[in-house]
PDB file of C-alpha atoms in Angstrom:
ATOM      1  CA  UNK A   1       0.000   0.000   0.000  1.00 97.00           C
ATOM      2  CA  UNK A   2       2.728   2.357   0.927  1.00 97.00           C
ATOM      3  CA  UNK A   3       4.346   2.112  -2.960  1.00 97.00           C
ATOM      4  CA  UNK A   4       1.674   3.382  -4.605  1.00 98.00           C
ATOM      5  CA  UNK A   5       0.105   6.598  -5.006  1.00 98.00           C
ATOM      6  CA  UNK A   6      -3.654   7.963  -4.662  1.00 98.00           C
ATOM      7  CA  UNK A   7      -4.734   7.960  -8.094  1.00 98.00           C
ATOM      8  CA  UNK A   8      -3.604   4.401  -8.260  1.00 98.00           C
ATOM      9  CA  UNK A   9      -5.164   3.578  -5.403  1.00 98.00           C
ATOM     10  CA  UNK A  10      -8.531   4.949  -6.262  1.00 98.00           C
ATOM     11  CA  UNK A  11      -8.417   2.780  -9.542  1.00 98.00           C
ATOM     12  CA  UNK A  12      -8.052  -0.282  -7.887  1.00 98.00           C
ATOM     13  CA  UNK A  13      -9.933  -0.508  -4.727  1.00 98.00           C
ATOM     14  CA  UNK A  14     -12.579  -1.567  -4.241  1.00 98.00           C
ATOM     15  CA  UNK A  15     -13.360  -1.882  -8.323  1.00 98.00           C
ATOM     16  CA  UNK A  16      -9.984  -4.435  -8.921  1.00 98.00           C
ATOM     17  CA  UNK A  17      -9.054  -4.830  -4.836  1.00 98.00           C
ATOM     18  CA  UNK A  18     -12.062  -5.915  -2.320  1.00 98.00           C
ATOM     19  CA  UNK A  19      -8.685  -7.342   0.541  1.00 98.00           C
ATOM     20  CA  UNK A  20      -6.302  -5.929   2.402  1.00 98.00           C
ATOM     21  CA  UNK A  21      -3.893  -8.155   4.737  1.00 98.00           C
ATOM     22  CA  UNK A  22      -2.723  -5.863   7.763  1.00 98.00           C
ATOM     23  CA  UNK A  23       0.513  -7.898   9.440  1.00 98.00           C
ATOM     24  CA  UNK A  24       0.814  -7.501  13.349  1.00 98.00           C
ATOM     25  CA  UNK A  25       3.620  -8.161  15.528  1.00 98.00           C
ATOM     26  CA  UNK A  26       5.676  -7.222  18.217  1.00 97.00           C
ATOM     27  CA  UNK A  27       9.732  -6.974  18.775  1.00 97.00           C
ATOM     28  CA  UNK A  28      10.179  -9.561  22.121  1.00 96.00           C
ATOM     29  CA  UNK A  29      13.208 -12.469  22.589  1.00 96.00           C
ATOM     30  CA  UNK A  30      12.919 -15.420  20.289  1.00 97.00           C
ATOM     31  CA  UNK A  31      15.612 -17.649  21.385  1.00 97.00           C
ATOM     32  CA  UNK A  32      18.155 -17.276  18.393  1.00 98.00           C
ATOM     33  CA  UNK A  33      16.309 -15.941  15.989  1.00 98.00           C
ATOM     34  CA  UNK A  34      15.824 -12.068  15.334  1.00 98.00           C
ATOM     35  CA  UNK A  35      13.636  -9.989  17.322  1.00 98.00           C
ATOM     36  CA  UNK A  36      11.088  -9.023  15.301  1.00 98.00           C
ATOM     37  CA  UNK A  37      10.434 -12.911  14.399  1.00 98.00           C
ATOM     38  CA  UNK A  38       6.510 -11.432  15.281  1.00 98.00           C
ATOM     39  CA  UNK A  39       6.416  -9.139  12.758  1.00 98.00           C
ATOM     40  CA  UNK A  40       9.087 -10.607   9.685  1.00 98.00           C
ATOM     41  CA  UNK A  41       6.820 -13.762   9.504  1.00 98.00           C
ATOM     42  CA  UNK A  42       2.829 -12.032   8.644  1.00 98.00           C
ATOM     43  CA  UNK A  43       4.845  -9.765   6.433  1.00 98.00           C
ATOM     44  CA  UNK A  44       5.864 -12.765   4.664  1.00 98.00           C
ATOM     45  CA  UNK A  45       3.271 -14.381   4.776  1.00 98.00           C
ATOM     46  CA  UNK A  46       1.154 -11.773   2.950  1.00 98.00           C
ATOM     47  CA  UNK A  47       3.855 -10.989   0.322  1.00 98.00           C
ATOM     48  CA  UNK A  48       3.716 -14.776  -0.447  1.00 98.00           C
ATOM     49  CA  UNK A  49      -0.260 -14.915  -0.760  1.00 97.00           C
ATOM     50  CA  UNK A  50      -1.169 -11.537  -2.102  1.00 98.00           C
ATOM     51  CA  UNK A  51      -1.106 -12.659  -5.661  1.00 98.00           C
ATOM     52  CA  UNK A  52      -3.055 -15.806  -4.903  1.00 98.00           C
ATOM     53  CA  UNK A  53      -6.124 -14.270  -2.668  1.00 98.00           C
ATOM     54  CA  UNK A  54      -5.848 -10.656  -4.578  1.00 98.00           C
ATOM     55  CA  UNK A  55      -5.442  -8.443  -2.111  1.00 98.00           C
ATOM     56  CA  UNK A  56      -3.250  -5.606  -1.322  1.00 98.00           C
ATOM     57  CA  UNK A  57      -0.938  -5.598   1.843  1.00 98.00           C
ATOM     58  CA  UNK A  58      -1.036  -2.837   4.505  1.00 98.00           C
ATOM     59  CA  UNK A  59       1.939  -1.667   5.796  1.00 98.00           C
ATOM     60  CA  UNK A  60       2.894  -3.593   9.106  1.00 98.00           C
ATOM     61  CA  UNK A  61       1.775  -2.611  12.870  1.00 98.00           C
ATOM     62  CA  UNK A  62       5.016  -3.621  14.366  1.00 97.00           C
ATOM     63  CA  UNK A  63       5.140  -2.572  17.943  1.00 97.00           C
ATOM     64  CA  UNK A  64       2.559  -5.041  19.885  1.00 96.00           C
ATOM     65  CA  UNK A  65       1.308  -5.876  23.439  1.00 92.00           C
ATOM     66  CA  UNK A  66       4.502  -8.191  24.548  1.00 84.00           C
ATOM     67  CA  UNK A  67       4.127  -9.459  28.229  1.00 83.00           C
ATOM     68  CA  UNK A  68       6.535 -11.368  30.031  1.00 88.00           C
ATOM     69  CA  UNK A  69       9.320 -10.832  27.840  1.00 91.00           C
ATOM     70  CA  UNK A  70       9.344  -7.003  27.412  1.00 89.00           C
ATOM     71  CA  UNK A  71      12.402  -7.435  29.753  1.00 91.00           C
ATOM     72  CA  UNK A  72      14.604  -9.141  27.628  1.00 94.00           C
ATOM     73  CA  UNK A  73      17.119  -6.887  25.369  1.00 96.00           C
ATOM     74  CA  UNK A  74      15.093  -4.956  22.472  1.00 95.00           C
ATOM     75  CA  UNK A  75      12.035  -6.002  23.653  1.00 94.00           C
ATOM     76  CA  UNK A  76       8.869  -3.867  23.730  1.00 91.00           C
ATOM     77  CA  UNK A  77       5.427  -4.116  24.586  1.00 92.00           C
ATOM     78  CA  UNK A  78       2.692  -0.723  24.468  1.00 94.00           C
ATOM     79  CA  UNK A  79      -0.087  -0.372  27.099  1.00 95.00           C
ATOM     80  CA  UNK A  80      -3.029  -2.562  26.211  1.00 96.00           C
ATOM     81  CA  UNK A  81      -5.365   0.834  25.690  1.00 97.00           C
ATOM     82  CA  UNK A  82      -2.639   2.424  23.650  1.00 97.00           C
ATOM     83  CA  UNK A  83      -2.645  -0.869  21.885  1.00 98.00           C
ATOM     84  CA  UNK A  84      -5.866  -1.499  21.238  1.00 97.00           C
ATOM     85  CA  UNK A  85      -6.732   2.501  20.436  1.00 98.00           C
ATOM     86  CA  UNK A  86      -4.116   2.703  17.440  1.00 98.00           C
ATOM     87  CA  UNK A  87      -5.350  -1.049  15.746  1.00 98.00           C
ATOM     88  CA  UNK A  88      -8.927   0.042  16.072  1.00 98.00           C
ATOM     89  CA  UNK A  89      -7.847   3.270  13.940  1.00 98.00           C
ATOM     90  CA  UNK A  90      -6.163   1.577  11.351  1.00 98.00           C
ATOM     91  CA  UNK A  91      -9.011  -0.941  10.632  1.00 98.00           C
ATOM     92  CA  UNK A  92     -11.366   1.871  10.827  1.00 98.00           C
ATOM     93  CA  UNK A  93      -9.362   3.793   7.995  1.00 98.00           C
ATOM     94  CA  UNK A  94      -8.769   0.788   6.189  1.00 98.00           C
ATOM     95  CA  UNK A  95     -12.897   0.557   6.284  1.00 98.00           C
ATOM     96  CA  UNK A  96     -12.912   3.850   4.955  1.00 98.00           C
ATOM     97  CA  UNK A  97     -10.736   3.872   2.014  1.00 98.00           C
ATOM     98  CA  UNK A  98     -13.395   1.070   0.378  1.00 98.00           C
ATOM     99  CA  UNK A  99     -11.982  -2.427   1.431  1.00 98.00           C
ATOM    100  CA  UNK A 100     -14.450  -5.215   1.957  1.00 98.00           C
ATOM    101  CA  UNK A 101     -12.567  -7.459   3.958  1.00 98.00           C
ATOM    102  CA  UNK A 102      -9.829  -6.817   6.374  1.00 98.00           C
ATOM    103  CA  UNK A 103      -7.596  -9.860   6.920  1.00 98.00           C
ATOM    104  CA  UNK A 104      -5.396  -9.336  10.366  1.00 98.00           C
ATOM    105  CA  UNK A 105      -2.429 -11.437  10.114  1.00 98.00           C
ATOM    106  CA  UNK A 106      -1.078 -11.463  13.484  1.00 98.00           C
ATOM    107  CA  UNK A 107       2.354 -12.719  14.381  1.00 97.00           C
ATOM    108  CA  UNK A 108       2.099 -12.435  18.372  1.00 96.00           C
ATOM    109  CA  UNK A 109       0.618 -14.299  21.234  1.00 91.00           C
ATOM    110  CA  UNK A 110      -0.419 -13.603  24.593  1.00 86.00           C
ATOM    111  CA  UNK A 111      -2.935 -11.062  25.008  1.00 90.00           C
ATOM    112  CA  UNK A 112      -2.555  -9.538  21.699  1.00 95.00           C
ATOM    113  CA  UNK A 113      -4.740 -12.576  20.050  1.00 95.00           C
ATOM    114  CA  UNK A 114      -7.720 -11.374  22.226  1.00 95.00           C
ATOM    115  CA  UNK A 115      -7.359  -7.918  21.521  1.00 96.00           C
ATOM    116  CA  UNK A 116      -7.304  -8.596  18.153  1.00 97.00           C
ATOM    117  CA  UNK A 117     -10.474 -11.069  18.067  1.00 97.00           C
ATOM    118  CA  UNK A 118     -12.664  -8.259  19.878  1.00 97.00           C
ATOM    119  CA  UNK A 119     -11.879  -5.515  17.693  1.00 98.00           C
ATOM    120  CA  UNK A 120     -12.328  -8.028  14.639  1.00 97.00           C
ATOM    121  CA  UNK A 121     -16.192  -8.187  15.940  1.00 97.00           C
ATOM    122  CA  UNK A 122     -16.121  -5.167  17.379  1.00 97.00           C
ATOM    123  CA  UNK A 123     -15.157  -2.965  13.591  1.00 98.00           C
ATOM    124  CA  UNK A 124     -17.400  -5.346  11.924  1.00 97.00           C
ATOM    125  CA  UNK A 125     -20.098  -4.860  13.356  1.00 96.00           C
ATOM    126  CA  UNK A 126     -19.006  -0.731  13.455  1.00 96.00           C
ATOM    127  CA  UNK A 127     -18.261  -0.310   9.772  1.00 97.00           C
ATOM    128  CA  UNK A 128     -19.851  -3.737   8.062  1.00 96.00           C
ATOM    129  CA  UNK A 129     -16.515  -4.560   6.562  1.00 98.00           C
ATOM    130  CA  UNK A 130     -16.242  -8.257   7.121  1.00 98.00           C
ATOM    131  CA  UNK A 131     -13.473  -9.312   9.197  1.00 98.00           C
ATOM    132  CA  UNK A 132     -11.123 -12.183   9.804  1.00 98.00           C
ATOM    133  CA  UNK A 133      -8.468 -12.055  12.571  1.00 98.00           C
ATOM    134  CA  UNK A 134      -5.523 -15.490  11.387  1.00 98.00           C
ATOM    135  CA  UNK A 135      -3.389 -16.566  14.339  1.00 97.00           C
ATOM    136  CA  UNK A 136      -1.052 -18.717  11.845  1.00 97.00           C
ATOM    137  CA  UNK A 137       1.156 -20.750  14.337  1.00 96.00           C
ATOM    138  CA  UNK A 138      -2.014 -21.612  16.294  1.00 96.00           C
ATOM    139  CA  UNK A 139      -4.131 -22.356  12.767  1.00 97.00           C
ATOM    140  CA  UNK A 140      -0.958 -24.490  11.131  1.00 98.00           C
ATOM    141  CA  UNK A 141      -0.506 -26.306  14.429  1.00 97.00           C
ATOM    142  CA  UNK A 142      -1.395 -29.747  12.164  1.00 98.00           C
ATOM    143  CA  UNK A 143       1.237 -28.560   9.669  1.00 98.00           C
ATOM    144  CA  UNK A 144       3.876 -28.690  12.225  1.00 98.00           C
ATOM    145  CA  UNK A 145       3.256 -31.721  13.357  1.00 98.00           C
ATOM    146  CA  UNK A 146       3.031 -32.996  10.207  1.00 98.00           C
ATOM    147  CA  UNK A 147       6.234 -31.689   9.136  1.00 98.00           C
ATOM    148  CA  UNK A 148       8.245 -31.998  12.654  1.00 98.00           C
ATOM    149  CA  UNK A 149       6.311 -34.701  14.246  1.00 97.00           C
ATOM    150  CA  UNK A 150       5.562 -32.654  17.434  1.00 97.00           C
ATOM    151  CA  UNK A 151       4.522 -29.813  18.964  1.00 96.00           C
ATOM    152  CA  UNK A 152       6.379 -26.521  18.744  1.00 96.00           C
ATOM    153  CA  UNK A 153       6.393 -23.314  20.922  1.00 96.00           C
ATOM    154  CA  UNK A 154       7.307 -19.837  21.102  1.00 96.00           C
ATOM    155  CA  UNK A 155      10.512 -19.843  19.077  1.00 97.00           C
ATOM    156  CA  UNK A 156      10.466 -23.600  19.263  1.00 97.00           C
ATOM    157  CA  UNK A 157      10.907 -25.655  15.931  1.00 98.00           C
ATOM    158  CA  UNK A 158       8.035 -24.374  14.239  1.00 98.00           C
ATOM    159  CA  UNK A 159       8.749 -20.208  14.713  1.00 98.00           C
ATOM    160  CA  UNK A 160      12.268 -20.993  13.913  1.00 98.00           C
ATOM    161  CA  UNK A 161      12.060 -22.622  11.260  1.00 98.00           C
ATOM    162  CA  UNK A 162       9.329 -20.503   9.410  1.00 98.00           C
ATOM    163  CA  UNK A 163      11.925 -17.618  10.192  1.00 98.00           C
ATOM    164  CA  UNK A 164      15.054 -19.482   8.920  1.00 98.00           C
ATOM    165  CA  UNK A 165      12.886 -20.004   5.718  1.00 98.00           C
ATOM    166  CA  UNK A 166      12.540 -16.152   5.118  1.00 98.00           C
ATOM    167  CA  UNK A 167      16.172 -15.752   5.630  1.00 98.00           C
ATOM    168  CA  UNK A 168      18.529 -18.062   7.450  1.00 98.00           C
ATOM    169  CA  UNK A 169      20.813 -15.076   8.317  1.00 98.00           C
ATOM    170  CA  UNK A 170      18.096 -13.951  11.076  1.00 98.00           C
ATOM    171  CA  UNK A 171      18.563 -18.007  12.718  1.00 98.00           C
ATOM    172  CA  UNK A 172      22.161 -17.781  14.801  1.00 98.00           C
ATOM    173  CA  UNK A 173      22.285 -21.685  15.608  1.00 97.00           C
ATOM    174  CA  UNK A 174      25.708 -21.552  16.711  1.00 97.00           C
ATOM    175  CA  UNK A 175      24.079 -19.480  20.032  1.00 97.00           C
ATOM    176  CA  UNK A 176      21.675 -22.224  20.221  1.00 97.00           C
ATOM    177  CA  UNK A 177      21.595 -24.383  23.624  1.00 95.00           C
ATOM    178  CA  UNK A 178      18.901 -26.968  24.501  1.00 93.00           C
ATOM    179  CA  UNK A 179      18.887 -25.634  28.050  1.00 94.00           C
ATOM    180  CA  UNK A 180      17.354 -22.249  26.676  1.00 94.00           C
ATOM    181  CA  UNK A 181      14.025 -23.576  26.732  1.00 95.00           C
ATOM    182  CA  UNK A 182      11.343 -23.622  29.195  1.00 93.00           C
ATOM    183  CA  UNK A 183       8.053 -25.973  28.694  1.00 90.00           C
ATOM    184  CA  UNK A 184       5.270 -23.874  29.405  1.00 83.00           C
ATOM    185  CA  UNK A 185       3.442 -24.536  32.681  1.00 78.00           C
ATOM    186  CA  UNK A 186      -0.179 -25.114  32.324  1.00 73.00           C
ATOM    187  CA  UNK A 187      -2.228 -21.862  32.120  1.00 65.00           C
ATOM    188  CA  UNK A 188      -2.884 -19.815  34.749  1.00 61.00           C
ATOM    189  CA  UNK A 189      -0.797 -21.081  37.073  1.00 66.00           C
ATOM    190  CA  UNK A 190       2.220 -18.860  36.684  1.00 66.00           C
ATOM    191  CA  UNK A 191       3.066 -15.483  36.675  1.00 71.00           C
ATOM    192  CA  UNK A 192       6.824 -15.127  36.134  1.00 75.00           C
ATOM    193  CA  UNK A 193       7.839 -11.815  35.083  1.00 77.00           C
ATOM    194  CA  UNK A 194      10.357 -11.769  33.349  1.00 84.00           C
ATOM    195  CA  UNK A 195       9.732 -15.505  31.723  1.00 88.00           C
ATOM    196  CA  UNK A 196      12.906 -17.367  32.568  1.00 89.00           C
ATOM    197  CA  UNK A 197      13.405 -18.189  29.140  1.00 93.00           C
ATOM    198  CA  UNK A 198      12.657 -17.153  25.724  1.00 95.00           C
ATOM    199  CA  UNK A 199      11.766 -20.393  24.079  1.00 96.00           C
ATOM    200  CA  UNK A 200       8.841 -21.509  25.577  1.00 94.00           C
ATOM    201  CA  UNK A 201       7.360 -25.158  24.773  1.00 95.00           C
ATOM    202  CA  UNK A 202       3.842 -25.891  24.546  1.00 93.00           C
ATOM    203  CA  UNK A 203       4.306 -29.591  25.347  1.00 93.00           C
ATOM    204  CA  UNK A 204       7.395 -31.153  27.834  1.00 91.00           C
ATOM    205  CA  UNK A 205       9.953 -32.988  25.623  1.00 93.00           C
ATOM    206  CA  UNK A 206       8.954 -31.344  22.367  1.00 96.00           C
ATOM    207  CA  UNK A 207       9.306 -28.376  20.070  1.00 96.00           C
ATOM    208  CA  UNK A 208      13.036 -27.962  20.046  1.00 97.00           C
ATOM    209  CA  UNK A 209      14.580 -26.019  17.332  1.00 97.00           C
ATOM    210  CA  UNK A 210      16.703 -28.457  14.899  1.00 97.00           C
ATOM    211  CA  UNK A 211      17.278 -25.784  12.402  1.00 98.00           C
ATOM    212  CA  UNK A 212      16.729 -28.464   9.137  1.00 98.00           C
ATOM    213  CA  UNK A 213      16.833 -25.752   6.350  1.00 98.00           C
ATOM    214  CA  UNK A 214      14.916 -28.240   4.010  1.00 98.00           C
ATOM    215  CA  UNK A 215      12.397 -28.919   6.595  1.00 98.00           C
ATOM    216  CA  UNK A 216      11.344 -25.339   7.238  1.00 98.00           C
ATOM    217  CA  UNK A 217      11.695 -24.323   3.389  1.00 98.00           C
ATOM    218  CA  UNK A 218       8.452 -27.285   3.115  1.00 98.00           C
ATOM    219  CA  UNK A 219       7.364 -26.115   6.585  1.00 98.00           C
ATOM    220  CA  UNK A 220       6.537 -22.759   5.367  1.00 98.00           C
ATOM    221  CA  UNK A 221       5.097 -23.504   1.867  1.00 98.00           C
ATOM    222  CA  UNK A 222       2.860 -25.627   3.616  1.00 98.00           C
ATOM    223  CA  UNK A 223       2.200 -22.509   6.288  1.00 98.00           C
ATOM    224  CA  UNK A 224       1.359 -20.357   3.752  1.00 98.00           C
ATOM    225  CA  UNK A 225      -0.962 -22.451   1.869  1.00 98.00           C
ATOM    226  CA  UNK A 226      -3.047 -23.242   4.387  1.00 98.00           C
ATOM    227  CA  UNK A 227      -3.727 -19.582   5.410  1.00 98.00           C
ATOM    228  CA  UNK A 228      -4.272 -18.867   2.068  1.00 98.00           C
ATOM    229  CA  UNK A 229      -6.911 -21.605   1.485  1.00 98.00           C
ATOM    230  CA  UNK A 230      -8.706 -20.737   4.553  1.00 98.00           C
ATOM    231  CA  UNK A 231      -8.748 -16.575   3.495  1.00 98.00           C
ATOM    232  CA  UNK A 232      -9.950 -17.647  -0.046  1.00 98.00           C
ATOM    233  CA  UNK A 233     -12.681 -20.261   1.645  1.00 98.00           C
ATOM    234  CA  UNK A 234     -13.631 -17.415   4.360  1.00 98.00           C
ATOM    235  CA  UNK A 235     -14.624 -14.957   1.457  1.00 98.00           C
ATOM    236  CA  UNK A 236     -16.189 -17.335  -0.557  1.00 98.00           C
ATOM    237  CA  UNK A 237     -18.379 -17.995   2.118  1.00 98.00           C
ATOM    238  CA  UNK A 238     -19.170 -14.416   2.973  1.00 97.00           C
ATOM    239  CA  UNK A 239     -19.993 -13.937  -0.618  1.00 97.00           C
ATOM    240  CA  UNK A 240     -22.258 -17.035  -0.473  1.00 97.00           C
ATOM    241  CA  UNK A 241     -24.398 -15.262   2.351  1.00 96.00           C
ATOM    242  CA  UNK A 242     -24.684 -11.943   0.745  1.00 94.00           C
ATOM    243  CA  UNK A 243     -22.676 -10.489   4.132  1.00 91.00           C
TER     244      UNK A 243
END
């Protein structure tokens, strides 16, 4: 969106462009990857499916609402109200310059997914543009098993290696040691600040990065065509029920 200029922009949406994909993140420790693993993998994803599900990418909200890792070094995390305030805005004035459907591709966790699913009902329901709020490590949970034969975690096998796919430069494996991750306790029953670690895994025993290049090139094919299929199926359907 931010490469193009108004007149442009007036010719093709909404007549040629009814989608836009907005990427979230945040900038929080990710084991050995790069910081901003949160916001370098929607931004990927939605160069990589643009084409395919026509739409036109937003430029990304970067800064996000962190939690227990805003302590770690280059981490950040902006009040929830500040938070939620700004996204509402930018949905809202996405709304306004004619798009149909507002796909939020967010790369975070924590308490930024249910931020993000309110204001997804919430600016429906405000402006009638329909919107769908994709939590991709959550929805392709299948594909990493499928593709790792376990579980992953917060910069576990399956963040990792999506990121190593983008660019293996922003995966420092030689840093790596097992003994950096923490499995995650069951919820709500800690309250750690900061979180002793910053590779967190969702199940004992399993989700440690292995850093197999030609695993997480087929890892995040496989990522990004099921988010792809499921935007293209969610619109369809809208379309189907005159929404």
């Amino acid at each position: 969106m931010e490469r193009i200029n108004w007149l442009e922009f007036a010719e093709w949406v909404p007549a040629k462009i009814k989608t836009v994909l907005l990427p979230l993140g945040t900038l929080e420790a990710h084991g050995v990857a790069a910081n901003g693993a949160d916001i370098l993998a929607p931004i990927a994803l939605a160069r990589e499916m643009a084409d395919r599900v026509n739409a036109m990418i937003a430029p990304v909200v970067a800064y996000g609402f962190t939690g227990v890792l805003d302590a770690y070094p280059g981490s950040f995390t902006i009040p929830e109200d500040a938070y939620r305030a700004y996204v509402r805005a930018v949905m809202v004035g996405l709304a306004r310059n004619k798009f149909k459907n507002i796909i939020l591709l967010n790369g975070h966790g924590g308490g930024q997914t249910a931020i993000l699913s309110a204001l997804a009902q919430e600016v429906g329901r405000e402006t009638g543009v329909r919107v769908l709020a994709v939590n991709w490590w959550s929805y392709c949970s299948d594909v990493t098993r499928q593709i790792f034969g376990e579980d992953g975690g917060h910069a576990g096998e399956n963040e990792t290696a999506y990121v190593m796919a983008i660019d293996p430069s922003l995966v420092q494996k030689e840093r790596y040691q097992a003994d950096m991750a923490t499995s995650l306790p069951p919820p709500n029953t800690w309250s750690a600040y900061p979180f002793p670690s910053s590779i967190m895994l969702y199940k004992e025993g399993e989700g440690y990065p292995k850093f197999d290049l030609a695993k997480a090139r087929i890892y995040f094919s496989k990522v990004n065509n099921k988010v792809a299929t499921l935007i293209e199926e969610t619109i369809r359907k809208w379309d189907m029920a005159g929404l």
